Short mmCIF file of C-alpha atoms in Angstrom, two decimals:
data_model
loop_
_atom_site.label_atom_id
_atom_site.label_comp_id
_atom_site.label_asym_id
_atom_site.label_seq_id
_atom_site.Cartn_x
_atom_site.Cartn_y
_atom_site.Cartn_z
CA MET A 1 110.25 32.69 161.63
CA SER A 2 108.80 35.63 159.73
CA LYS A 3 111.08 37.36 157.25
CA VAL A 4 109.07 40.57 157.23
CA THR A 5 108.52 43.21 159.89
CA ALA A 6 105.58 45.41 160.75
CA GLY A 7 107.91 47.95 162.34
CA ARG A 8 108.17 49.02 165.95
CA PHE A 9 105.21 50.04 168.04
CA PHE A 10 105.27 52.17 171.17
CA GLU A 11 105.59 49.21 173.54
CA ASP A 12 108.69 47.99 171.66
CA TYR A 13 110.92 50.89 172.73
CA ARG A 14 113.20 50.85 175.76
CA LEU A 15 114.69 53.90 177.40
CA GLY A 16 118.43 54.18 176.70
CA GLU A 17 118.56 51.72 173.80
CA THR A 18 120.55 52.60 170.69
CA LEU A 19 119.05 51.96 167.27
CA HIS A 20 121.52 51.36 164.43
CA HIS A 21 119.65 52.31 161.27
CA ALA A 22 120.07 50.26 158.11
CA VAL A 23 120.92 51.20 154.51
CA PRO A 24 123.67 53.87 154.39
CA ARG A 25 123.20 56.35 151.57
CA THR A 26 125.84 57.74 149.21
CA VAL A 27 125.11 61.33 148.17
CA SER A 28 124.96 61.55 144.40
CA PRO A 29 126.09 64.65 142.46
CA GLY A 30 122.57 64.92 141.06
CA LEU A 31 120.96 65.35 144.47
CA ARG A 32 121.39 69.14 144.30
CA ASP A 33 119.44 69.30 141.05
CA ILE A 34 116.69 67.05 142.38
CA TYR A 35 116.45 69.14 145.55
CA THR A 36 116.03 72.38 143.59
CA SER A 37 113.51 70.64 141.33
CA LEU A 38 111.38 69.91 144.39
CA TYR A 39 111.89 73.20 146.21
CA PRO A 40 112.43 76.70 144.76
CA SER A 41 115.75 77.06 146.58
CA ARG A 42 118.16 79.71 145.26
CA PHE A 43 120.76 80.18 148.00
CA ALA A 44 124.00 80.94 146.18
CA LEU A 45 126.32 78.93 148.43
CA TYR A 46 124.43 75.75 147.52
CA SER A 47 123.97 76.63 143.86
CA SER A 48 127.51 77.45 142.71
CA ASP A 49 130.88 75.84 143.29
CA GLU A 50 132.55 79.12 142.33
CA PHE A 51 130.50 81.13 144.81
CA ALA A 52 131.29 78.57 147.53
CA ARG A 53 135.02 78.78 146.73
CA GLY A 54 134.77 82.55 147.04
CA CYS A 55 133.45 81.92 150.56
CA GLY A 56 136.40 79.72 151.52
CA LEU A 57 134.92 76.28 150.87
CA ALA A 58 136.35 73.66 148.53
CA ALA A 59 133.09 73.49 146.56
CA SER A 60 129.37 73.79 147.07
CA PRO A 61 128.06 71.31 149.66
CA ILE A 62 124.55 69.88 149.49
CA GLU A 63 121.92 71.91 151.32
CA ASP A 64 121.89 71.34 155.07
CA LEU A 65 118.24 70.35 154.94
CA ALA A 66 118.96 67.78 152.22
CA ALA A 67 121.49 66.17 154.56
CA PHE A 68 118.90 66.35 157.34
CA HIS A 69 116.27 64.61 155.19
CA LEU A 70 118.70 61.85 154.18
CA VAL A 71 119.59 61.12 157.81
CA PHE A 72 115.95 61.42 158.87
CA GLY A 73 114.94 58.92 156.20
CA LYS A 74 117.35 56.35 157.63
CA THR A 75 115.55 56.53 160.98
CA VAL A 76 111.98 56.10 159.78
CA PRO A 77 111.80 52.27 159.66
CA ASP A 78 112.95 52.08 163.29
CA VAL A 79 111.36 55.19 164.77
CA SER A 80 108.28 56.35 162.89
CA LEU A 81 107.06 53.60 160.56
CA ASN A 82 103.93 53.31 162.69
CA ALA A 83 103.75 56.97 163.59
CA VAL A 84 100.55 58.92 163.85
CA ALA A 85 102.52 62.14 163.47
CA ASN A 86 106.03 63.54 163.80
CA LEU A 87 105.61 66.15 166.52
CA GLY A 88 108.75 68.23 166.77
CA TYR A 89 112.50 68.80 166.82
CA GLY A 90 115.01 70.38 169.16
CA ALA A 91 118.65 70.71 170.22
CA GLY A 92 119.86 70.15 166.64
CA ARG A 93 123.25 71.12 165.22
CA PHE A 94 124.78 70.77 161.78
CA LEU A 95 128.36 69.76 162.54
CA ALA A 96 130.06 69.40 159.13
CA PRO A 97 129.17 70.03 155.49
CA VAL A 98 128.03 67.10 153.38
CA TRP A 99 129.54 66.78 149.91
CA PRO A 100 128.58 64.72 146.84
CA GLY A 101 130.29 61.36 147.25
CA ASP A 102 129.86 61.24 151.03
CA THR A 103 128.06 58.23 152.47
CA LEU A 104 125.71 58.89 155.38
CA ARG A 105 124.52 56.52 158.09
CA ALA A 106 122.55 57.14 161.28
CA THR A 107 122.02 55.98 164.85
CA SER A 108 119.37 57.01 167.39
CA GLU A 109 119.20 56.76 171.16
CA VAL A 110 115.80 56.52 172.87
CA ILE A 111 115.86 59.33 175.44
CA GLY A 112 112.18 59.63 176.39
CA LEU A 113 108.91 57.67 176.52
CA LYS A 114 105.41 58.69 177.57
CA GLU A 115 102.18 56.83 176.92
CA ASN A 116 99.22 59.04 176.00
CA SER A 117 96.06 59.10 178.13
CA SER A 118 94.09 57.21 175.46
CA GLY A 119 96.30 54.14 175.93
CA LYS A 120 96.40 53.74 172.15
CA THR A 121 99.53 55.76 171.37
CA GLY A 122 102.64 57.09 173.03
CA VAL A 123 105.36 59.63 172.40
CA VAL A 124 108.94 58.50 171.73
CA TRP A 125 111.89 60.91 171.97
CA VAL A 126 115.12 60.01 170.17
CA ARG A 127 118.47 61.72 169.72
CA THR A 128 119.68 61.00 166.19
CA GLN A 129 123.19 61.40 164.82
CA GLY A 130 124.20 61.22 161.18
CA PHE A 131 127.76 60.22 160.29
CA ASN A 132 129.76 60.29 157.08
CA GLN A 133 132.07 57.55 155.79
CA HIS A 134 134.89 58.85 158.02
CA ASP A 135 132.69 58.41 161.13
CA VAL A 136 132.52 62.19 161.45
CA ALA A 137 129.18 63.40 162.85
CA VAL A 138 127.49 65.74 160.36
CA VAL A 139 124.17 66.34 162.14
CA ASP A 140 122.81 65.75 165.65
CA TYR A 141 119.22 66.45 166.69
CA VAL A 142 116.33 65.36 168.93
CA ARG A 143 112.90 64.59 167.61
CA TRP A 144 109.72 63.26 169.15
CA VAL A 145 107.02 61.29 167.44
CA MET A 146 103.61 59.88 168.34
CA VAL A 147 103.60 56.12 167.70
CA LYS A 148 100.72 53.63 167.75
CA LYS A 149 100.52 50.81 170.27
CA HIS A 150 100.01 47.32 168.87
CA ASP A 151 99.11 45.57 172.12
CA LEU A 152 96.77 47.94 173.93
CA ALA A 153 97.17 45.83 177.08
CA ALA A 154 100.94 46.33 177.18
CA PRO A 155 101.89 48.14 180.40
CA ALA A 156 102.83 51.78 180.14
CA PRO A 157 106.49 52.59 180.83
CA ALA A 158 107.39 55.04 183.54
CA PRO A 159 107.06 58.43 181.79
CA VAL A 160 110.36 60.13 180.99
CA VAL A 161 110.24 63.46 179.17
CA PRO A 162 113.72 64.81 178.35
CA GLU A 163 114.54 68.40 179.21
CA LEU A 164 115.83 70.25 176.15
CA THR A 165 117.47 73.64 176.05
CA GLN A 166 115.34 76.40 174.56
CA SER A 167 117.98 77.07 171.93
CA VAL A 168 121.51 76.13 170.95
CA ALA A 169 123.90 78.72 172.39
CA ALA A 170 125.59 80.90 169.79
CA THR A 171 128.95 79.85 171.21
CA ALA A 172 128.08 76.18 170.46
CA LEU A 173 127.42 76.76 166.75
CA VAL A 174 129.85 74.97 164.43
CA VAL A 175 131.07 77.13 161.57
CA PRO A 176 132.45 75.05 158.66
CA GLU A 177 136.23 75.10 158.47
CA GLY A 178 137.49 77.79 156.10
CA LEU A 179 134.20 79.67 155.79
CA ASP A 180 135.01 83.33 155.12
CA PHE A 181 132.44 85.98 154.18
CA SER A 182 134.90 88.89 154.16
CA ARG A 183 134.86 88.95 150.33
CA TYR A 184 131.21 87.95 149.96
CA ASP A 185 129.68 88.84 146.60
CA PHE A 186 126.31 90.40 147.39
CA THR A 187 125.46 90.91 143.73
CA LEU A 188 125.78 87.22 142.91
CA ALA A 189 123.97 86.26 146.12
CA GLY A 190 120.96 88.29 145.04
CA ALA A 191 120.54 90.69 147.98
CA ARG A 192 122.57 93.35 149.77
CA HIS A 193 121.45 92.80 153.38
CA ARG A 194 123.98 91.89 156.08
CA ALA A 195 123.25 90.62 159.57
CA GLY A 196 123.58 94.20 160.84
CA ASP A 197 120.66 95.23 158.62
CA TYR A 198 118.29 93.04 160.66
CA ALA A 199 117.05 93.60 164.21
CA PRO A 200 115.49 91.26 166.80
CA GLY A 201 111.72 91.50 166.60
CA GLU A 202 111.71 92.29 162.89
CA ILE A 203 109.15 90.30 160.92
CA ILE A 204 109.66 89.52 157.24
CA ASP A 205 106.76 88.41 155.04
CA HIS A 206 108.28 86.25 152.29
CA VAL A 207 105.36 87.12 149.98
CA ASP A 208 105.44 84.07 147.70
CA GLY A 209 103.56 80.78 147.93
CA VAL A 210 103.84 77.26 146.50
CA THR A 211 100.94 74.81 146.15
CA LEU A 212 101.78 71.29 147.32
CA SER A 213 101.20 68.43 144.88
CA GLU A 214 100.85 64.69 145.38
CA ALA A 215 103.48 63.96 142.71
CA GLU A 216 106.20 66.14 144.26
CA HIS A 217 105.51 64.84 147.74
CA MET A 218 105.70 61.22 146.61
CA LEU A 219 108.97 61.92 144.77
CA ALA A 220 110.40 63.66 147.85
CA THR A 221 109.54 60.92 150.34
CA ARG A 222 111.01 58.30 148.01
CA LEU A 223 114.11 60.44 147.48
CA TRP A 224 114.63 60.57 151.26
CA GLN A 225 113.65 56.87 151.60
CA ASN A 226 111.00 57.91 154.09
CA THR A 227 108.80 54.84 154.49
CA ALA A 228 106.31 56.17 157.08
CA LYS A 229 102.95 54.64 156.16
CA VAL A 230 100.96 57.86 156.54
CA HIS A 231 102.91 59.35 153.62
CA PHE A 232 102.16 56.50 151.18
CA ASP A 233 99.22 54.37 152.23
CA THR A 234 95.85 56.12 152.11
CA THR A 235 94.39 53.43 154.42
CA ALA A 236 96.87 54.38 157.17
CA ARG A 237 94.74 57.37 158.20
CA PRO A 238 91.01 57.37 159.04
CA ASP A 239 90.41 60.23 156.59
CA GLY A 240 92.03 58.33 153.70
CA ARG A 241 94.44 61.16 152.89
CA ARG A 242 98.20 61.07 152.46
CA LEU A 243 99.92 63.24 155.04
CA ILE A 244 102.59 65.51 153.53
CA TYR A 245 106.00 64.76 155.11
CA GLY A 246 106.78 67.57 157.54
CA GLY A 247 110.31 67.90 156.19
CA HIS A 248 108.81 68.68 152.77
CA VAL A 249 107.07 71.68 154.35
CA ILE A 250 110.30 72.73 156.11
CA SER A 251 112.27 72.76 152.85
CA MET A 252 109.48 74.54 151.00
CA ALA A 253 109.27 77.27 153.64
CA ARG A 254 113.06 77.62 153.81
CA ALA A 255 113.18 78.05 150.02
CA LEU A 256 110.45 80.70 150.16
CA SER A 257 112.45 82.57 152.81
CA PHE A 258 115.05 83.47 150.16
CA ASN A 259 112.85 86.47 149.37
CA GLY A 260 113.94 88.61 152.31
CA LEU A 261 116.72 86.39 153.70
CA ALA A 262 118.80 85.54 150.62
CA ASN A 263 122.05 85.89 152.54
CA ALA A 264 121.08 83.55 155.41
CA GLN A 265 123.19 80.96 153.64
CA MET A 266 123.88 78.02 155.95
CA ILE A 267 121.67 76.49 158.62
CA VAL A 268 123.84 75.53 161.60
CA ALA A 269 121.27 74.69 164.29
CA LEU A 270 117.65 73.65 164.74
CA ASN A 271 116.67 75.07 168.13
CA ALA A 272 113.08 73.89 168.14
CA GLY A 273 110.39 72.98 165.68
CA SER A 274 106.75 71.92 165.62
CA HIS A 275 104.50 70.64 162.88
CA ALA A 276 101.55 72.63 164.14
CA ASN A 277 98.89 71.24 161.78
CA PRO A 278 98.88 68.61 159.03
CA ALA A 279 99.47 69.56 155.40
CA PHE A 280 97.91 67.88 152.38
CA ALA A 281 98.21 68.06 148.61
CA GLY A 282 96.43 71.15 147.32
CA ASP A 283 97.49 73.32 150.27
CA THR A 284 99.41 76.45 149.32
CA VAL A 285 102.42 77.02 151.58
CA CYS A 286 103.39 80.60 152.41
CA ALA A 287 105.95 81.75 154.97
CA TRP A 288 107.14 84.55 157.20
CA SER A 289 110.14 84.90 159.52
CA GLU A 290 110.83 86.69 162.77
CA VAL A 291 114.38 87.72 163.70
CA LEU A 292 115.10 86.46 167.23
CA ASP A 293 118.79 87.18 167.77
CA ILE A 294 122.06 88.07 166.06
CA ALA A 295 125.49 86.89 167.19
CA THR A 296 129.12 87.05 166.14
CA THR A 297 131.25 84.02 165.22
CA PRO A 298 135.04 83.54 165.13
CA ALA A 299 135.01 83.15 161.34
CA PRO A 300 136.00 86.20 159.26
CA GLY A 301 133.00 88.21 158.13
CA VAL A 302 130.55 85.58 159.39
CA ALA A 303 127.63 86.35 161.72
CA ALA A 304 124.88 84.09 163.03
CA ILE A 305 121.21 85.05 162.84
CA ARG A 306 118.51 83.26 164.82
CA LEU A 307 115.21 83.08 162.99
CA ARG A 308 111.71 81.82 163.58
CA LEU A 309 110.34 80.46 160.31
CA VAL A 310 106.57 80.01 160.17
CA ALA A 311 104.81 78.24 157.30
CA THR A 312 101.10 78.79 156.83
CA ARG A 313 98.32 77.35 154.72
CA GLY A 314 97.65 80.21 152.34
CA HIS A 315 98.77 83.76 152.94
CA GLN A 316 98.10 84.60 156.60
CA PRO A 317 98.99 87.87 158.38
CA ALA A 318 102.70 87.80 159.22
CA GLY A 319 103.17 87.55 162.99
CA GLY A 320 100.00 85.57 163.64
CA LEU A 321 100.74 82.24 165.29
CA ARG A 322 98.48 81.23 168.17
CA ALA A 323 94.87 81.73 169.22
CA ASP A 324 93.80 83.20 172.56
CA ASP A 325 93.80 79.72 174.12
CA GLY A 326 97.50 79.28 173.29
CA LYS A 327 96.92 76.69 170.57
CA TYR A 328 98.34 77.12 167.09
CA LEU A 329 95.99 78.76 164.63
CA PRO A 330 94.50 76.12 162.28
CA ASP A 331 96.37 77.38 159.21
CA VAL A 332 99.82 77.37 160.85
CA LEU A 333 101.72 74.38 159.43
CA LEU A 334 105.24 74.86 160.80
CA ASP A 335 106.93 76.78 163.60
CA LEU A 336 110.73 76.40 163.27
CA ASP A 337 113.43 78.15 165.29
CA TYR A 338 116.91 77.94 163.73
CA TRP A 339 120.34 79.58 163.46
CA ALA A 340 121.83 80.47 160.07
CA LEU A 341 125.15 82.00 158.97
CA MET A 342 125.22 85.22 156.97
CA PRO A 343 127.66 88.06 156.24
CA ALA A 344 128.37 90.26 159.26
#
């Protein structure tokens, strides 16, 4: 009996099955420093224990996207080891802060399957939940991924494509217990803009750019224990290039968004997201955001802002997204719709 595994292929998934992902991960105190070494993130709530205490929290949690990457990494050996590409996200909520010392584990339920017309690949939809050591769910999201078939003669399953809501309702957002922006320090945060200073339809060009490097990408995927072959093995793609992990682009774009959205402190939902085109080392990531909605929350001084974050290869005109045929423009890397918390 073989002691090694080649990972799951499309024909190995069954609708409704639950995958219990191996290797729980304890969050080290140094993760915050490594995260900000990889991404130019400067959000005050995640940088300073004192600032976080001033906002009603016990201390500064790790960035929401760092928790997302850790949970995502747990799922890769069972969901996307043999992926061609990670296609998108939806219906995601951040349910509780993650603190240094917490231990995260993950499970996924297969909620959709559809073989592609080529018969060589198929799309798998999973709903993933990340839990801490107290069995409290900290993140819950859906993602879909294109996976290779191993046995091309394997029969195609009956296609099931899950219906996902267009966005998480503002009333379903989970505000961390104790969060209070009524005494928010705008000077320390680095910008003076409240939620009321933004309007739906407003587009913000984040101006700056960061060039992706092989070394940083390899460090990031190892940090998140992301073992997808296309991120490590240059023979896993016909073009012989390492594909940059999509989450690396998400975190890079989110960090760039500080310039213009410095007070959008906590991500609380991922409504939808697409990796529109592949990214490779040497690409320069730039970003712009569109304000989609603004809502109130029950927490004192806390509003929710819904944003579309778009990452592009090089500096592209802010607002440009799709060509006349409806397809993403070739230099659009990421299209991410999310909710964040900011001072009302």
